[in-house]
XYZ file of C-alpha atoms in Angstrom:
365
model
C 3.910 63.839 -6.958
C 7.398 62.864 -5.777
C 5.846 61.028 -2.836
C 3.617 59.059 -5.207
C 6.601 58.109 -7.337
C 8.534 57.005 -4.259
C 5.619 54.845 -3.105
C 5.327 53.300 -6.566
C 9.043 52.603 -6.662
C 8.908 51.043 -3.217
C 6.014 48.847 -4.309
C 7.947 47.683 -7.385
C 11.034 46.874 -5.284
C 9.027 44.880 -2.730
C 7.182 43.052 -5.508
C 10.473 42.115 -7.202
C 11.965 40.878 -3.915
C 8.941 38.685 -3.270
C 9.000 37.401 -6.843
C 12.682 36.511 -6.625
C 12.170 34.834 -3.279
C 9.377 32.742 -4.734
C 11.535 31.715 -7.668
C 14.449 30.861 -5.389
C 12.334 28.719 -3.092
C 12.894 25.092 -3.997
C 9.837 23.177 -5.047
C 9.385 19.804 -3.341
C 10.911 16.962 -5.310
C 7.947 14.701 -4.662
C 4.266 15.128 -3.921
C 4.441 13.190 -0.664
C 0.911 12.972 0.629
C -1.394 10.897 -1.519
C 0.770 8.213 -3.064
C -1.422 5.129 -2.658
C -4.591 7.001 -3.554
C -3.786 10.201 -5.474
C -6.494 12.834 -5.504
C -7.016 12.302 -9.239
C -7.763 8.630 -8.602
C -10.250 9.504 -5.850
C -12.033 12.043 -8.070
C -12.089 9.600 -10.987
C -13.719 6.894 -8.848
C -16.279 9.331 -7.421
C -17.213 10.337 -10.967
C -17.656 6.691 -12.019
C -19.939 6.104 -9.025
C -22.006 9.222 -9.771
C -22.453 8.040 -13.349
C -23.505 4.550 -12.258
C -20.571 2.838 -13.947
C -19.663 -0.781 -13.219
C -17.746 -2.424 -11.667
C -17.273 0.724 -9.559
C -20.798 0.850 -8.170
C -20.727 -2.781 -7.065
C -17.293 -2.296 -5.521
C -18.483 0.865 -3.770
C -21.467 -0.946 -2.266
C -19.073 -3.656 -1.119
C -16.869 -1.041 0.567
C -19.814 0.570 2.356
C -21.076 -2.829 3.502
C -17.816 -3.476 5.307
C -17.547 0.107 6.558
C -21.020 -0.146 8.089
C -20.183 -3.456 9.741
C -17.094 -1.878 11.342
C -18.956 0.953 13.034
C -19.232 -1.010 16.280
C -15.778 -2.624 16.225
C -13.579 -1.836 19.212
C -9.868 -1.033 18.999
C -7.268 -3.709 19.826
C -4.073 -1.643 20.071
C -1.263 -3.243 22.092
C 1.547 -1.426 23.880
C 3.899 -4.260 22.933
C 3.008 -5.849 19.616
C 4.543 -9.250 20.332
C 4.316 -11.890 17.584
C 6.314 -15.159 17.749
C 7.469 -16.951 14.593
C 4.649 -18.547 12.615
C 6.410 -21.892 12.285
C 7.265 -21.905 15.997
C 3.932 -20.934 17.582
C 1.378 -20.656 14.754
C -1.684 -20.304 16.987
C -0.129 -17.566 19.111
C 1.196 -15.890 15.972
C -2.291 -15.761 14.431
C -3.991 -14.634 17.628
C -1.582 -11.790 18.341
C -1.465 -10.670 14.717
C -5.229 -10.216 14.635
C -4.994 -7.080 16.769
C -3.354 -4.963 14.100
C -4.890 -6.830 11.158
C -8.438 -6.141 12.294
C -7.757 -2.540 13.273
C -5.730 -1.663 10.176
C -8.422 -2.958 7.830
C -11.086 -1.130 9.841
C -9.138 2.132 9.686
C -8.363 1.844 5.972
C -11.864 0.725 4.959
C -13.501 3.471 7.022
C -11.131 6.159 5.737
C -11.726 5.237 2.101
C -15.487 5.089 2.674
C -15.298 8.575 4.178
C -13.302 10.027 1.282
C -15.712 8.591 -1.296
C -19.004 9.168 0.524
C -18.313 12.131 2.805
C -20.141 10.391 5.645
C -18.645 11.798 8.836
C -19.084 8.683 10.987
C -16.781 6.711 8.674
C -14.029 9.278 9.053
C -14.448 9.419 12.811
C -14.175 5.633 13.005
C -10.968 5.629 10.964
C -9.477 8.271 13.247
C -10.409 6.284 16.355
C -8.296 3.340 15.158
C -5.405 5.562 14.083
C -5.392 7.369 17.426
C -5.595 4.129 19.391
C -2.444 2.692 17.818
C -0.475 5.935 17.890
C -1.309 6.547 21.555
C -0.994 2.992 22.905
C 1.532 1.083 20.796
C 5.177 1.691 21.760
C 7.072 -1.263 20.304
C 7.053 -4.558 18.417
C 8.807 -7.714 19.606
C 9.557 -11.413 19.020
C 10.598 -12.903 15.708
C 7.625 -11.977 13.523
C 6.538 -8.795 15.281
C 8.561 -6.687 12.879
C 7.195 -8.421 9.757
C 3.538 -8.342 10.809
C 3.917 -4.705 11.834
C 5.165 -4.027 8.297
C 2.582 -5.927 6.263
C -0.482 -5.279 8.440
C 0.479 -1.828 9.721
C 0.545 -0.661 6.113
C -3.242 -0.410 6.366
C -2.876 2.181 9.107
C -0.514 4.231 6.926
C -2.886 4.147 3.970
C -5.751 5.208 6.233
C -3.631 8.049 7.612
C -2.848 9.218 4.077
C -6.556 9.410 3.286
C -7.382 11.312 6.486
C -4.311 13.561 6.611
C -5.836 16.578 4.852
C -9.312 16.377 6.355
C -10.700 18.641 9.051
C -11.836 15.696 11.176
C -8.321 14.650 12.209
C -6.818 17.386 14.359
C -3.239 18.588 14.094
C -2.540 17.416 17.640
C -3.782 13.918 16.834
C -1.802 13.833 13.607
C 1.345 14.914 15.426
C 0.987 11.924 17.733
C 0.475 9.604 14.780
C 3.511 11.038 12.989
C 5.558 10.398 16.120
C 4.357 6.767 16.125
C 5.345 6.368 12.475
C 8.795 7.760 13.267
C 9.372 5.737 16.438
C 7.652 2.406 15.682
C 6.456 1.806 12.129
C 9.382 3.239 10.153
C 12.023 1.485 12.295
C 10.175 -1.804 11.704
C 9.954 -1.519 7.925
C 13.478 -0.174 7.578
C 14.787 -3.044 9.687
C 13.657 -5.619 7.126
C 13.918 -3.783 3.807
C 17.429 -5.136 3.237
C 16.389 -8.813 3.353
C 16.449 -11.010 0.259
C 12.914 -12.395 0.239
C 9.369 -11.102 0.728
C 10.396 -9.463 4.020
C 12.322 -6.916 1.965
C 9.355 -6.270 -0.315
C 7.085 -5.517 2.628
C 9.820 -3.415 4.194
C 10.262 -1.298 1.086
C 6.538 -0.874 0.523
C 6.016 0.099 4.158
C 9.046 2.366 4.138
C 7.750 4.117 1.023
C 4.375 4.642 2.688
C 6.115 6.116 5.722
C 8.366 8.293 3.569
C 5.368 9.609 1.653
C 3.443 10.360 4.825
C 6.443 12.056 6.462
C 7.431 13.832 3.229
C 10.919 12.294 3.435
C 12.327 12.469 -0.087
C 15.666 10.918 0.912
C 13.875 7.772 2.099
C 11.875 7.620 -1.119
C 15.119 7.665 -3.097
C 16.659 4.980 -0.872
C 13.713 2.646 -1.371
C 13.904 3.116 -5.133
C 17.606 2.269 -4.951
C 16.911 -0.871 -2.932
C 14.177 -2.059 -5.289
C 16.465 -1.628 -8.288
C 19.441 -3.207 -6.527
C 18.040 -6.749 -6.448
C 14.922 -6.877 -8.626
C 16.657 -9.104 -11.152
C 18.093 -11.264 -8.405
C 14.613 -11.848 -7.023
C 13.185 -12.725 -10.450
C 14.833 -15.546 -12.398
C 15.066 -15.804 -16.180
C 11.930 -17.968 -16.355
C 9.930 -15.555 -14.168
C 10.132 -17.638 -11.000
C 11.179 -16.097 -7.687
C 13.782 -18.443 -6.155
C 13.537 -17.048 -2.620
C 9.804 -17.829 -2.638
C 9.513 -21.030 -4.696
C 11.784 -22.800 -2.216
C 9.073 -22.569 0.457
C 7.707 -26.081 -0.103
C 4.001 -26.403 -0.818
C 3.532 -22.681 -0.052
C 5.716 -21.532 -2.936
C 2.806 -20.129 -4.961
C 1.503 -18.228 -1.934
C 4.916 -16.749 -1.139
C 5.406 -15.731 -4.761
C 2.146 -13.793 -4.503
C 3.151 -12.521 -1.052
C 6.314 -11.039 -2.557
C 4.739 -9.587 -5.695
C 1.872 -7.862 -3.884
C 4.090 -5.397 -1.962
C 6.639 -5.203 -4.792
C 4.037 -3.993 -7.270
C 2.369 -1.767 -4.668
C 5.764 -0.150 -4.038
C 6.048 0.344 -7.805
C 2.742 2.242 -7.730
C 3.980 4.447 -4.890
C 7.241 5.151 -6.718
C 5.321 6.105 -9.849
C 3.175 8.586 -7.932
C 6.053 9.983 -5.898
C 8.712 10.301 -8.600
C 7.124 9.634 -11.990
C 9.433 6.658 -12.609
C 7.706 3.571 -13.993
C 9.267 0.453 -12.479
C 6.531 -1.723 -13.956
C 8.316 -1.628 -17.313
C 11.827 -1.883 -15.888
C 13.445 -4.907 -17.547
C 16.782 -6.676 -17.803
C 17.529 -9.796 -19.864
C 13.811 -10.474 -20.146
C 13.248 -10.282 -16.375
C 10.661 -7.896 -15.013
C 7.724 -7.676 -12.640
C 5.573 -8.680 -15.606
C 7.428 -11.961 -16.188
C 7.053 -12.852 -12.501
C 3.336 -12.052 -12.622
C 2.907 -14.200 -15.747
C 4.723 -17.065 -14.022
C 2.475 -16.814 -10.969
C -0.728 -16.695 -13.007
C 0.244 -19.711 -15.113
C 0.804 -21.962 -12.117
C -2.098 -20.576 -10.132
C -4.239 -21.792 -13.009
C -2.270 -25.039 -13.471
C -0.944 -25.995 -10.014
C -0.446 -29.644 -11.099
C 2.437 -28.423 -13.267
C 4.161 -26.489 -10.437
C 7.769 -27.732 -10.620
C 8.685 -27.035 -6.987
C 6.236 -29.227 -5.064
C 3.759 -32.005 -5.766
C 0.845 -30.475 -3.851
C 1.146 -26.677 -3.873
C -1.345 -24.518 -2.055
C -3.175 -22.030 -4.263
C -5.519 -19.134 -3.722
C -8.580 -21.149 -4.749
C -11.582 -20.151 -2.623
C -9.585 -17.292 -1.103
C -9.130 -13.588 -1.915
C -5.677 -13.946 -3.529
C -4.127 -13.679 -6.097
C -7.186 -12.175 -7.804
C -6.644 -8.913 -5.931
C -3.113 -8.652 -7.344
C -4.122 -9.397 -10.930
C -7.085 -7.033 -10.695
C -4.648 -4.260 -9.774
C -2.181 -5.236 -12.492
C -4.847 -5.631 -15.194
C -4.981 -1.854 -15.659
C -1.202 -1.456 -15.450
C -0.342 -3.945 -18.186
C -3.707 -4.114 -19.989
C -3.099 -7.845 -20.383
C -6.142 -9.748 -21.614
C -5.194 -12.843 -19.606
C -5.251 -10.813 -16.387
C -8.636 -9.328 -17.220
C -10.001 -12.747 -18.129
C -8.814 -14.143 -14.798
C -10.573 -11.512 -12.663
C -13.542 -10.172 -14.651
C -16.122 -12.816 -13.767
C -15.601 -12.549 -9.994
C -15.534 -8.775 -9.547
C -15.543 -6.818 -7.320
C -12.328 -7.959 -5.659
C -11.235 -7.165 -2.135
C -8.563 -8.366 0.297
C -9.645 -7.833 3.884
C -7.329 -9.885 6.087
C -3.718 -10.598 7.013
C -1.826 -8.011 4.914
C -2.657 -4.801 3.088
C -1.324 -3.789 -0.302
C -4.023 -4.343 -2.942
C -7.116 -4.206 -0.738
C -9.739 -2.537 -2.966
C -8.296 -3.062 -6.470
C -11.621 -3.092 -8.345
C -12.828 0.105 -6.718
C -9.477 1.953 -6.871
C -7.888 1.125 -10.237
C -4.164 1.529 -10.837
C -4.178 3.915 -13.779
C -0.813 5.068 -15.096
C -2.156 7.036 -18.060
């Protein structure tokens, strides 16, 4: 009887120690794994597809079309990702940039197709591209190498997020990819996140992707600080973005090219910390006012005050992809009206922030 009591007492003591240890263990500040595509978003989209809901089914068929076409694409990873300045050697810039642009889209598209369909060959294709870059690429160089690495390499990070908790991608392979993020991608994005123009926006978006993937809460906090530090410098009282409108006839494009990663970073911050930067406002300046400004002049380029013949996204994939993503954030009828007739929207070249906005809605509620 005494022995039984002693055993019971011992059990209670051990249980209490384990309970206290569990309470004392600090919970992670952020959920740093699926920030671009949270599991709830993935499950929501899969449910819409199962139920035959539009525009999800059309967007899903679009995704699978591209994923199927990428099954035979070879990898183009470069040991030295060397990209000269666009305005110095535009042809060489474009040619060298294609390596990561093609592979990043292929990895991201294939990874998303795998997560939504479960088809193993899609996942294996995504992993092949991720492994190629993490094993072969060692550096970036020349003037624009760092920028292109940031805005195109983001597709590789989003693909890695999608594949990170699957059985297809081995721990050994993921360790190599993590090392590449730490030694190549994160140094690139952190190098430019302190700039004043769109370089900073791509740096902060890329840095937030890297911080999420590496579960680096300190870097998440630093990127939030940087975004807040100059948001109202970047956006003028009328909604224009002075660092981008000064770019001659490409001012509308560069305004879009700044807002795409800025808003995508806002989505990451929301999922990582719960803070909603989309409604952050000062003296009437906010992401929303900049988006409204862009949409007005995209529709009425003849009124653009910064150049007589501005380039617009007519007959291209932008800025519809941006406004498709933001239509569910702000629930603005003008955004919905702008994108509804041409759904599903996709952005499959050059840079990767809002790539599948119709299929993967940005839902804050």
